[in-house]
């Protein structure tokens, strides 16, 4: 059992069960490189402000570098009695450089230290996610580009509604993932604030230079209130909220792939490499990847709930409850990256069944609205046209025909305004290409949307590279 930093105040040793219960090392050890980089910057700042000597700072920094390499090599021993990553590094530093190690924690508390570590971790994760979302959208754009001639039924209430281009449907997901990337980008501003120097909660009596620490760690901003700095986990809640919304999008897409790959729809065939079989039914090919993305969405929502519940009644400032934040944060960040990654790989390999989609878009009176619009343009009120086409649909149903299969005479019996030109508006392709209103599914619109998105993504990639370069962020 190790000696605790608070040993002076206590007359009894910590019970082993308490050590095991309060320890977070299994979770927070993955913060080690941020913890060490933060400590190195802190040492440099202490030396610059003449709070410790240059020689002490040098030996601390060398020791910290050695510990980092040791953890990287897998040669570091973790132990419950040392609670968390901060205490592990400090205890090892004592072994490495001797008594001078005890100067590292001058003008600092684990409360501001952990806030710093998590912020450094999360800005790195956020940048990685933004990159993933750029790649995912590139893949979606690629699909939209090559399938511009694929017509499918668009749905409302999961009933066939009006024909659309598959590319238009895919571009709806492009829009969702663009908003996700935007949200992560925006959150980055609030993550990227440097809390170190707030100490336990009230600041410190030492003449520290927080701006210098921030500069060393590439933070554009220093937190303004020491109490808020150690109590704030809004940036985690925000991240989990953005992640939850992104998972909603991935889950809706998954649901569609699950439906579309069923025999009932038959719109797509999943690549063999991304499907699984059944241990009992030899004919089965299951959409497990999409099902698991849909399922993991629940875990991410759970993480958001965990953080909201964790924080809702905490008095200021730091409370140990907050240690529980990392389980949820790491879980969500890992899940989201995995889900996006698997779709980046899977999407280009989807087999699109163009004929089945087209057949589905050609049946079920998807042209009824167009016929009503046609009559309206010929001078009758839309409601009257609606009723007139309703009667035609009922007649066609009874005669087992589609609207465009009715003869001109049959059609005229519902309205004398109908002439031969009705047949120019009733096929799926005609219906699609007449929907030229901005944001509509006409082929020319969709091509323009794909081109605009390609340009936007190029721009975003440039911005992303500059954000990434500015962070110069170390990765654990
Ligand atoms: N392991 C703790 C956490 O993750 C670090 C801060 C502990 N501070 C304290 N005063 N016990 O929240």
Coordinates of C-alpha atoms and ligand atoms in Angstrom, one line a residue:
X1 CA 0.0 0.0 0.0
X2 CA 1.3 3.4 -0.9
X3 CA 1.6 6.5 1.3
X4 CA -1.3 8.9 0.6
X5 CA -0.6 12.6 -0.1
X6 CA -3.1 13.4 2.7
X7 CA -1.5 11.0 5.2
X8 CA -0.5 13.7 7.7
X9 CA -4.1 14.4 8.7
X10 CA -5.1 10.7 9.1
X11 CA -4.4 8.3 11.9
X12 CA -5.8 5.2 10.2
X13 CA -4.9 3.6 6.9
X14 CA -7.6 3.7 4.2
X15 CA -9.6 0.5 4.2
X16 CA -8.8 -1.7 1.2
X17 CA -12.5 -1.8 0.2
X18 CA -12.5 2.0 0.2
X19 CA -9.4 2.1 -2.0
X20 CA -11.0 -0.2 -4.5
X21 CA -14.3 1.7 -4.4
X22 CA -12.8 5.2 -4.8
X23 CA -10.2 4.2 -7.4
X24 CA -10.7 5.4 -11.0
X25 CA -7.4 4.3 -12.4
X26 CA -8.9 1.7 -14.6
X27 CA -10.8 4.4 -16.4
X28 CA -8.7 7.5 -16.2
X29 CA -5.3 5.9 -17.1
X30 CA -6.1 6.6 -20.7
X31 CA -5.6 10.3 -19.8
X32 CA -2.0 9.7 -19.0
X33 CA -0.4 11.7 -21.8
X34 CA -2.6 14.7 -21.3
X35 CA -1.9 14.5 -17.6
X36 CA 1.9 14.4 -18.2
X37 CA 1.8 17.1 -20.9
X38 CA -0.2 19.3 -18.5
X39 CA 2.3 18.7 -15.8
X40 CA 5.2 19.6 -18.0
X41 CA 3.6 22.9 -18.9
X42 CA 2.8 23.5 -15.3
X43 CA 6.5 22.9 -14.4
X44 CA 7.7 25.3 -17.0
X45 CA 5.3 27.9 -15.8
X46 CA 6.4 27.4 -12.2
X47 CA 10.0 27.9 -13.2
X48 CA 9.2 31.0 -15.4
X49 CA 7.4 32.6 -12.4
X50 CA 10.4 31.7 -10.2
X51 CA 8.2 29.5 -8.0
X52 CA 10.6 26.6 -8.5
X53 CA 14.1 26.7 -9.8
X54 CA 15.1 25.9 -13.4
X55 CA 17.1 22.9 -12.3
X56 CA 14.1 21.5 -10.4
X57 CA 11.9 22.1 -13.4
X58 CA 14.4 20.3 -15.6
X59 CA 14.6 17.2 -13.5
X60 CA 10.8 17.1 -13.1
X61 CA 10.3 17.4 -16.8
X62 CA 12.9 14.7 -17.5
X63 CA 11.2 12.4 -15.0
X64 CA 7.8 13.0 -16.5
X65 CA 9.1 12.2 -20.0
X66 CA 10.5 8.9 -18.7
X67 CA 7.2 8.0 -17.1
X68 CA 5.4 8.7 -20.3
X69 CA 7.6 6.4 -22.2
X70 CA 7.3 3.7 -19.6
X71 CA 3.5 3.9 -19.8
X72 CA 3.7 3.8 -23.6
X73 CA 5.9 0.7 -23.5
X74 CA 3.3 -1.0 -21.2
X75 CA 5.9 -1.2 -18.4
X76 CA 4.0 0.9 -15.8
X77 CA 2.4 -0.7 -12.8
X78 CA -1.1 0.6 -11.9
X79 CA -2.4 0.1 -8.4
X80 CA -5.8 0.9 -6.8
X81 CA -4.2 2.4 -3.7
X82 CA -3.0 5.3 -5.8
X83 CA -6.6 6.2 -6.9
X84 CA -6.1 7.9 -10.2
X85 CA -3.7 8.8 -13.0
X86 CA -2.7 12.0 -11.3
X87 CA -1.5 10.3 -8.2
X88 CA 0.1 7.5 -10.1
X89 CA 2.3 9.8 -12.1
X90 CA 3.2 11.8 -9.0
X91 CA 4.1 8.7 -7.0
X92 CA 6.2 7.3 -9.8
X93 CA 7.9 10.7 -10.2
X94 CA 9.0 10.5 -6.5
X95 CA 10.7 7.2 -7.2
X96 CA 12.3 8.6 -10.4
X97 CA 13.6 12.0 -9.3
X98 CA 13.3 11.9 -5.5
X99 CA 12.0 14.7 -3.2
X100 CA 12.0 17.3 -5.8
X101 CA 8.9 15.5 -7.3
X102 CA 6.9 16.9 -4.4
X103 CA 7.2 20.4 -5.9
X104 CA 5.2 19.4 -8.9
X105 CA 1.9 19.9 -7.2
X106 CA 2.7 23.5 -6.1
X107 CA -0.2 25.9 -7.0
X108 CA -2.3 23.1 -8.4
X109 CA -5.0 20.7 -7.2
X110 CA -6.3 17.5 -8.7
X111 CA -9.5 19.4 -9.2
X112 CA -8.1 21.8 -11.8
X113 CA -5.8 19.1 -13.1
X114 CA -8.5 16.6 -14.0
X115 CA -10.5 19.4 -15.6
X116 CA -7.5 20.2 -17.8
X117 CA -6.8 16.5 -18.7
X118 CA -10.4 16.0 -19.7
X119 CA -10.5 19.1 -21.8
X120 CA -7.3 18.1 -23.6
X121 CA -8.7 14.6 -24.2
X122 CA -12.0 15.9 -25.5
X123 CA -10.6 18.5 -27.8
X124 CA -8.5 15.7 -29.4
X125 CA -11.6 13.4 -29.6
X126 CA -13.7 16.2 -31.1
X127 CA -11.2 16.9 -33.8
X128 CA -11.0 13.2 -34.6
X129 CA -14.8 13.0 -34.8
X130 CA -15.0 16.0 -37.1
X131 CA -12.5 14.3 -39.4
X132 CA -14.6 11.1 -39.3
X133 CA -17.7 13.1 -40.2
X134 CA -15.9 14.6 -43.1
X135 CA -15.0 11.2 -44.4
X136 CA -18.5 9.8 -43.8
X137 CA -20.0 12.7 -45.8
X138 CA -17.4 12.1 -48.6
X139 CA -18.6 8.5 -48.8
X140 CA -22.3 9.6 -48.9
X141 CA -21.5 12.2 -51.6
X142 CA -19.8 9.5 -53.6
X143 CA -22.9 7.3 -53.5
X144 CA -25.1 10.2 -54.3
X145 CA -22.9 11.0 -57.3
X146 CA -22.9 7.5 -58.8
X147 CA -26.6 6.8 -58.3
X148 CA -28.1 10.0 -59.7
X149 CA -30.3 7.8 -62.0
X150 CA -31.8 5.7 -59.3
X151 CA -35.5 6.5 -58.5
X152 CA -37.1 5.3 -55.3
X153 CA -40.4 5.9 -53.5
X154 CA -40.1 8.6 -50.9
X155 CA -42.2 7.9 -47.8
X156 CA -44.3 9.6 -45.2
X157 CA -45.8 7.4 -42.4
X158 CA -43.7 4.7 -44.0
X159 CA -46.3 4.7 -46.8
X160 CA -45.2 5.3 -50.3
X161 CA -45.7 9.1 -50.9
X162 CA -43.9 10.5 -53.9
X163 CA -40.9 9.4 -56.1
X164 CA -37.6 10.9 -55.2
X165 CA -34.0 10.3 -56.4
X166 CA -32.1 7.9 -54.1
X167 CA -29.3 10.6 -54.3
X168 CA -31.8 13.2 -52.8
X169 CA -32.6 10.8 -50.0
X170 CA -28.9 10.2 -49.3
X171 CA -28.2 13.9 -49.4
X172 CA -30.7 14.3 -46.5
X173 CA -28.2 12.3 -44.5
X174 CA -25.4 14.5 -45.8
X175 CA -27.3 17.5 -44.3
X176 CA -27.7 15.8 -40.9
X177 CA -24.1 14.8 -40.7
X178 CA -23.1 18.4 -41.7
X179 CA -25.1 19.8 -38.8
X180 CA -23.4 17.2 -36.5
X181 CA -20.0 18.4 -37.6
X182 CA -21.1 22.0 -37.0
X183 CA -22.2 21.2 -33.5
X184 CA -18.9 19.5 -32.6
X185 CA -17.0 22.4 -34.1
X186 CA -19.0 24.8 -32.1
X187 CA -18.5 22.8 -28.9
X188 CA -14.8 22.9 -29.4
X189 CA -14.8 26.7 -28.5
X190 CA -16.1 25.8 -25.1
X191 CA -13.9 22.8 -24.6
X192 CA -10.8 24.7 -25.5
X193 CA -10.5 26.8 -22.3
X194 CA -7.6 26.3 -19.9
X195 CA -8.7 25.7 -16.3
X196 CA -5.3 25.0 -14.6
X197 CA -4.3 27.5 -11.9
X198 CA -7.8 27.5 -10.4
X199 CA -6.3 25.1 -7.9
X200 CA -8.8 23.5 -5.5
X201 CA -11.5 26.1 -6.1
X202 CA -10.4 29.6 -5.1
X203 CA -7.2 30.2 -7.1
X204 CA -3.8 30.3 -5.5
X205 CA -1.5 32.6 -3.5
X206 CA 1.5 31.8 -5.8
X207 CA 2.3 34.3 -8.5
X208 CA 1.4 32.0 -11.3
X209 CA 1.1 32.9 -15.0
X210 CA -2.0 31.1 -16.4
X211 CA -1.7 32.7 -19.8
X212 CA 1.7 31.1 -20.2
X213 CA 0.4 27.7 -19.3
X214 CA -2.4 28.2 -21.8
X215 CA 0.1 29.2 -24.5
X216 CA 2.3 26.2 -23.8
X217 CA -0.7 23.9 -24.1
X218 CA -2.2 25.7 -27.2
X219 CA -5.4 26.9 -25.4
X220 CA -6.7 30.2 -26.9
X221 CA -8.5 31.1 -23.6
X222 CA -8.1 30.8 -19.9
X223 CA -11.1 30.1 -17.7
X224 CA -12.4 33.2 -15.9
X225 CA -13.7 31.9 -12.6
X226 CA -11.8 29.5 -10.4
X227 CA -15.0 28.0 -8.9
X228 CA -16.6 27.5 -12.3
X229 CA -13.4 26.0 -13.7
X230 CA -13.4 23.1 -11.3
X231 CA -17.2 22.6 -11.2
X232 CA -17.9 22.9 -14.9
X233 CA -18.8 19.8 -16.9
X234 CA -21.1 21.6 -19.4
X235 CA -18.6 20.9 -22.1
X236 CA -19.0 17.2 -21.5
X237 CA -22.8 17.4 -21.5
X238 CA -22.7 19.3 -24.7
X239 CA -20.4 16.8 -26.3
X240 CA -22.7 13.9 -25.2
X241 CA -25.7 15.8 -26.5
X242 CA -24.1 16.4 -29.9
X243 CA -23.0 12.7 -29.9
X244 CA -26.6 11.7 -29.1
X245 CA -28.0 13.7 -31.9
X246 CA -25.4 12.2 -34.3
X247 CA -26.3 8.7 -33.1
X248 CA -30.0 9.5 -33.8
X249 CA -28.9 10.2 -37.4
X250 CA -26.8 7.0 -37.6
X251 CA -29.7 5.1 -36.1
X252 CA -32.3 6.3 -38.5
X253 CA -30.0 5.5 -41.4
X254 CA -29.4 2.1 -39.8
X255 CA -33.2 1.5 -39.5
X256 CA -33.6 2.3 -43.2
X257 CA -30.8 -0.1 -44.3
X258 CA -32.4 -2.8 -42.1
X259 CA -35.8 -2.2 -43.8
X260 CA -34.3 -1.8 -47.3
X261 CA -32.3 -5.1 -47.0
X262 CA -35.4 -7.1 -46.0
X263 CA -37.1 -9.3 -48.7
X264 CA -40.2 -7.1 -48.2
X265 CA -38.3 -4.0 -49.6
X266 CA -35.4 -5.6 -51.4
X267 CA -33.9 -2.1 -52.2
X268 CA -30.4 -3.0 -51.2
X269 CA -28.2 -6.0 -50.7
X270 CA -25.7 -5.8 -47.9
X271 CA -22.1 -6.7 -48.8
X272 CA -21.2 -10.2 -47.5
X273 CA -18.3 -8.7 -45.6
X274 CA -20.6 -6.5 -43.6
X275 CA -23.4 -8.9 -42.8
X276 CA -23.7 -12.0 -40.6
X277 CA -25.4 -15.3 -41.0
X278 CA -27.6 -17.3 -38.7
X279 CA -26.3 -20.3 -36.7
X280 CA -29.5 -22.2 -37.4
X281 CA -31.1 -20.8 -40.6
X282 CA -28.8 -21.3 -43.5
X283 CA -30.6 -18.9 -45.9
X284 CA -30.2 -15.9 -43.6
X285 CA -28.1 -12.8 -44.2
X286 CA -28.6 -10.4 -41.3
X287 CA -28.0 -6.6 -41.1
X288 CA -26.2 -6.9 -37.7
X289 CA -23.9 -3.9 -38.3
X290 CA -26.9 -1.6 -38.7
X291 CA -28.7 -3.2 -35.8
X292 CA -25.8 -2.7 -33.5
X293 CA -25.4 0.9 -34.5
X294 CA -29.1 1.3 -33.7
X295 CA -28.7 -0.5 -30.4
X296 CA -25.6 1.4 -29.3
X297 CA -27.5 4.6 -29.7
X298 CA -29.3 3.7 -26.5
X299 CA -26.0 3.5 -24.7
X300 CA -25.0 7.0 -25.8
X301 CA -28.4 8.4 -24.7
X302 CA -27.7 6.7 -21.4
X303 CA -24.4 8.5 -21.1
X304 CA -26.0 11.8 -21.7
X305 CA -28.6 11.0 -19.0
X306 CA -25.8 9.9 -16.7
X307 CA -24.0 13.3 -16.9
X308 CA -27.1 15.4 -16.6
X309 CA -28.2 13.4 -13.6
X310 CA -24.7 13.5 -12.1
X311 CA -24.5 17.3 -12.3
X312 CA -28.0 18.4 -11.6
X313 CA -27.8 18.8 -7.8
X314 CA -24.1 19.2 -7.2
X315 CA -23.3 22.2 -5.0
X316 CA -20.3 24.2 -6.2
X317 CA -17.4 23.5 -6.5
X318 CA -15.7 20.1 -7.1
X319 CA -17.5 17.0 -5.8
X320 CA -16.2 13.4 -6.1
X321 CA -19.4 12.4 -7.9
X322 CA -17.8 14.1 -10.9
X323 CA -15.2 11.3 -11.2
X324 CA -18.0 9.2 -12.7
X325 CA -18.1 11.5 -15.8
X326 CA -15.3 9.7 -17.5
X327 CA -16.9 6.3 -17.9
X328 CA -19.7 7.9 -19.9
X329 CA -17.6 10.3 -21.8
X330 CA -15.1 7.6 -23.0
X331 CA -17.9 5.2 -23.7
X332 CA -19.7 7.6 -26.0
X333 CA -16.7 8.9 -27.7
X334 CA -15.5 5.3 -28.5
X335 CA -19.0 4.2 -29.7
X336 CA -19.5 7.1 -31.9
X337 CA -16.1 6.8 -33.6
X338 CA -16.7 3.0 -34.1
X339 CA -20.1 3.6 -35.6
X340 CA -19.0 6.2 -38.0
X341 CA -15.9 4.2 -39.0
X342 CA -17.9 1.1 -39.8
X343 CA -20.3 3.0 -42.0
X344 CA -17.3 4.7 -43.8
X345 CA -16.2 1.2 -44.8
X346 CA -19.6 -0.3 -45.4
X347 CA -21.5 2.3 -47.4
X348 CA -19.4 2.2 -50.6
X349 CA -20.1 -1.5 -50.8
X350 CA -23.8 -1.4 -50.7
X351 CA -25.5 -3.1 -53.6
X352 CA -28.3 -0.8 -54.8
X353 CA -31.2 -2.6 -56.5
X354 CA -32.2 0.0 -58.9
X355 CA -35.0 -2.0 -60.6
X356 CA -36.7 -2.9 -57.4
X357 CA -36.6 0.7 -56.2
X358 CA -38.0 1.9 -59.5
X359 CA -40.8 -0.7 -59.5
X360 CA -41.7 0.4 -56.0
X361 CA -41.8 4.0 -57.1
X362 CA -44.0 3.2 -60.1
X363 CA -46.8 1.5 -58.2
X364 CA -49.2 2.7 -55.5
X365 CA -50.5 6.0 -57.0
X366 CA -47.5 8.0 -56.2
X367 CA -48.5 10.3 -59.0
X368 CA -51.8 11.3 -57.5
X369 CA -50.5 14.6 -56.2
X370 CA -49.1 15.4 -59.6
X371 CA -52.5 14.8 -61.2
X372 CA -54.2 17.1 -58.7
X373 CA -51.5 19.7 -59.4
X374 CA -52.2 19.3 -63.1
X375 CA -55.9 20.0 -62.6
X376 CA -55.2 23.0 -60.4
X377 CA -52.9 24.5 -63.0
X378 CA -55.9 24.1 -65.4
X379 CA -57.9 26.3 -63.2
X380 CA -59.8 24.4 -60.5
X381 CA -59.2 24.8 -56.8
X382 CA -56.7 22.3 -55.3
X383 CA -59.3 20.8 -52.9
X384 CA -61.7 20.1 -55.8
X385 CA -58.8 18.6 -57.8
X386 CA -57.9 16.5 -54.7
X387 CA -61.4 15.0 -54.6
X388 CA -61.5 14.4 -58.3
X389 CA -58.2 12.5 -58.2
X390 CA -59.4 10.6 -55.2
X391 CA -62.3 9.3 -57.2
X392 CA -59.9 8.4 -60.1
X393 CA -57.7 6.5 -57.6
X394 CA -60.7 4.6 -56.2
X395 CA -61.8 3.7 -59.8
X396 CA -58.2 2.6 -60.8
X397 CA -58.0 0.4 -57.6
X398 CA -61.2 -1.4 -58.4
X399 CA -59.9 -2.0 -62.0
X400 CA -56.5 -3.1 -60.8
X401 CA -54.7 -0.3 -62.7
X402 CA -52.4 2.6 -62.0
X403 CA -53.5 6.2 -62.9
X404 CA -51.2 6.4 -65.9
X405 CA -52.6 3.1 -67.2
X406 CA -56.2 4.6 -67.4
X407 CA -57.3 5.6 -71.0
X408 CA -57.8 9.2 -71.8
X409 CA -61.6 8.6 -71.9
X410 CA -61.5 7.0 -68.5
X411 CA -59.5 10.0 -67.1
X412 CA -61.8 12.5 -68.7
X413 CA -64.8 11.0 -66.9
X414 CA -63.3 12.5 -63.7
X415 CA -62.6 15.9 -65.2
X416 CA -63.2 17.3 -68.7
X417 CA -60.1 19.4 -68.2
X418 CA -57.9 16.4 -68.6
X419 CA -56.2 16.2 -72.1
X420 CA -53.5 14.1 -73.7
X421 CA -50.7 16.1 -72.0
X422 CA -51.6 14.4 -68.7
X423 CA -49.4 11.5 -69.8
X424 CA -46.4 13.9 -69.7
X425 CA -46.4 14.2 -66.0
X426 CA -47.3 10.9 -64.5
X427 CA -44.1 8.8 -64.7
X428 CA -41.7 8.8 -61.7
X429 CA -38.9 10.5 -63.8
X430 CA -41.3 13.2 -65.0
X431 CA -42.6 13.8 -61.5
X432 CA -39.1 14.0 -60.1
X433 CA -37.8 16.4 -62.7
X434 CA -40.7 18.8 -62.3
X435 CA -39.9 19.3 -58.7
X436 CA -37.5 22.1 -59.3
X437 CA -38.3 24.2 -56.3
X438 CA -35.1 24.9 -54.3
X439 CA -34.3 21.9 -52.2
X440 CA -36.6 19.6 -54.3
X441 CA -35.7 16.3 -55.8
X442 CA -35.4 17.3 -59.6
X443 CA -32.2 15.8 -61.0
X444 CA -30.7 19.2 -61.8
X445 CA -31.3 20.3 -58.2
X446 CA -29.7 17.2 -56.8
X447 CA -26.7 17.5 -59.1
X448 CA -26.3 21.2 -58.0
X449 CA -26.6 20.1 -54.3
X450 CA -24.0 17.4 -54.7
X451 CA -21.6 19.9 -56.4
X452 CA -22.2 22.5 -53.7
X453 CA -21.6 19.9 -51.0
X454 CA -18.4 18.7 -52.7
X455 CA -17.1 22.3 -52.6
X456 CA -18.3 22.8 -49.0
X457 CA -16.5 19.6 -47.9
X458 CA -13.2 20.8 -49.6
X459 CA -13.5 24.0 -47.6
X460 CA -14.3 22.2 -44.4
X461 CA -11.3 19.9 -44.9
X462 CA -9.0 23.0 -45.2
X463 CA -10.5 24.6 -42.0
X464 CA -10.3 21.3 -40.2
X465 CA -6.6 21.0 -41.1
X466 CA -5.9 24.4 -39.7
X467 CA -7.9 23.7 -36.5
X468 CA -5.9 20.5 -36.0
X469 CA -2.6 22.2 -36.7
X470 CA -3.5 25.0 -34.1
X471 CA -4.2 22.4 -31.4
X472 CA -0.9 20.6 -32.0
X473 CA -2.6 18.1 -29.8
X474 CA -0.8 15.1 -28.3
X475 CA -2.6 11.8 -28.6
X476 CA -2.7 9.1 -26.0
Ligands
LIG1 N1 -10.0 11.3 -9.8 C1 -10.7 12.5 -9.6 C2 -11.7 12.8 -10.7 O1 -11.6 12.2 -11.7 C3 -9.7 13.6 -9.6 C4 -10.0 14.7 -8.7 C5 -10.0 14.3 -7.3 N2 -10.1 15.4 -6.4 C6 -10.3 15.2 -5.2 N3 -10.3 16.2 -4.4 N4 -10.5 14.0 -4.7 O2 -12.6 13.6 -10.5

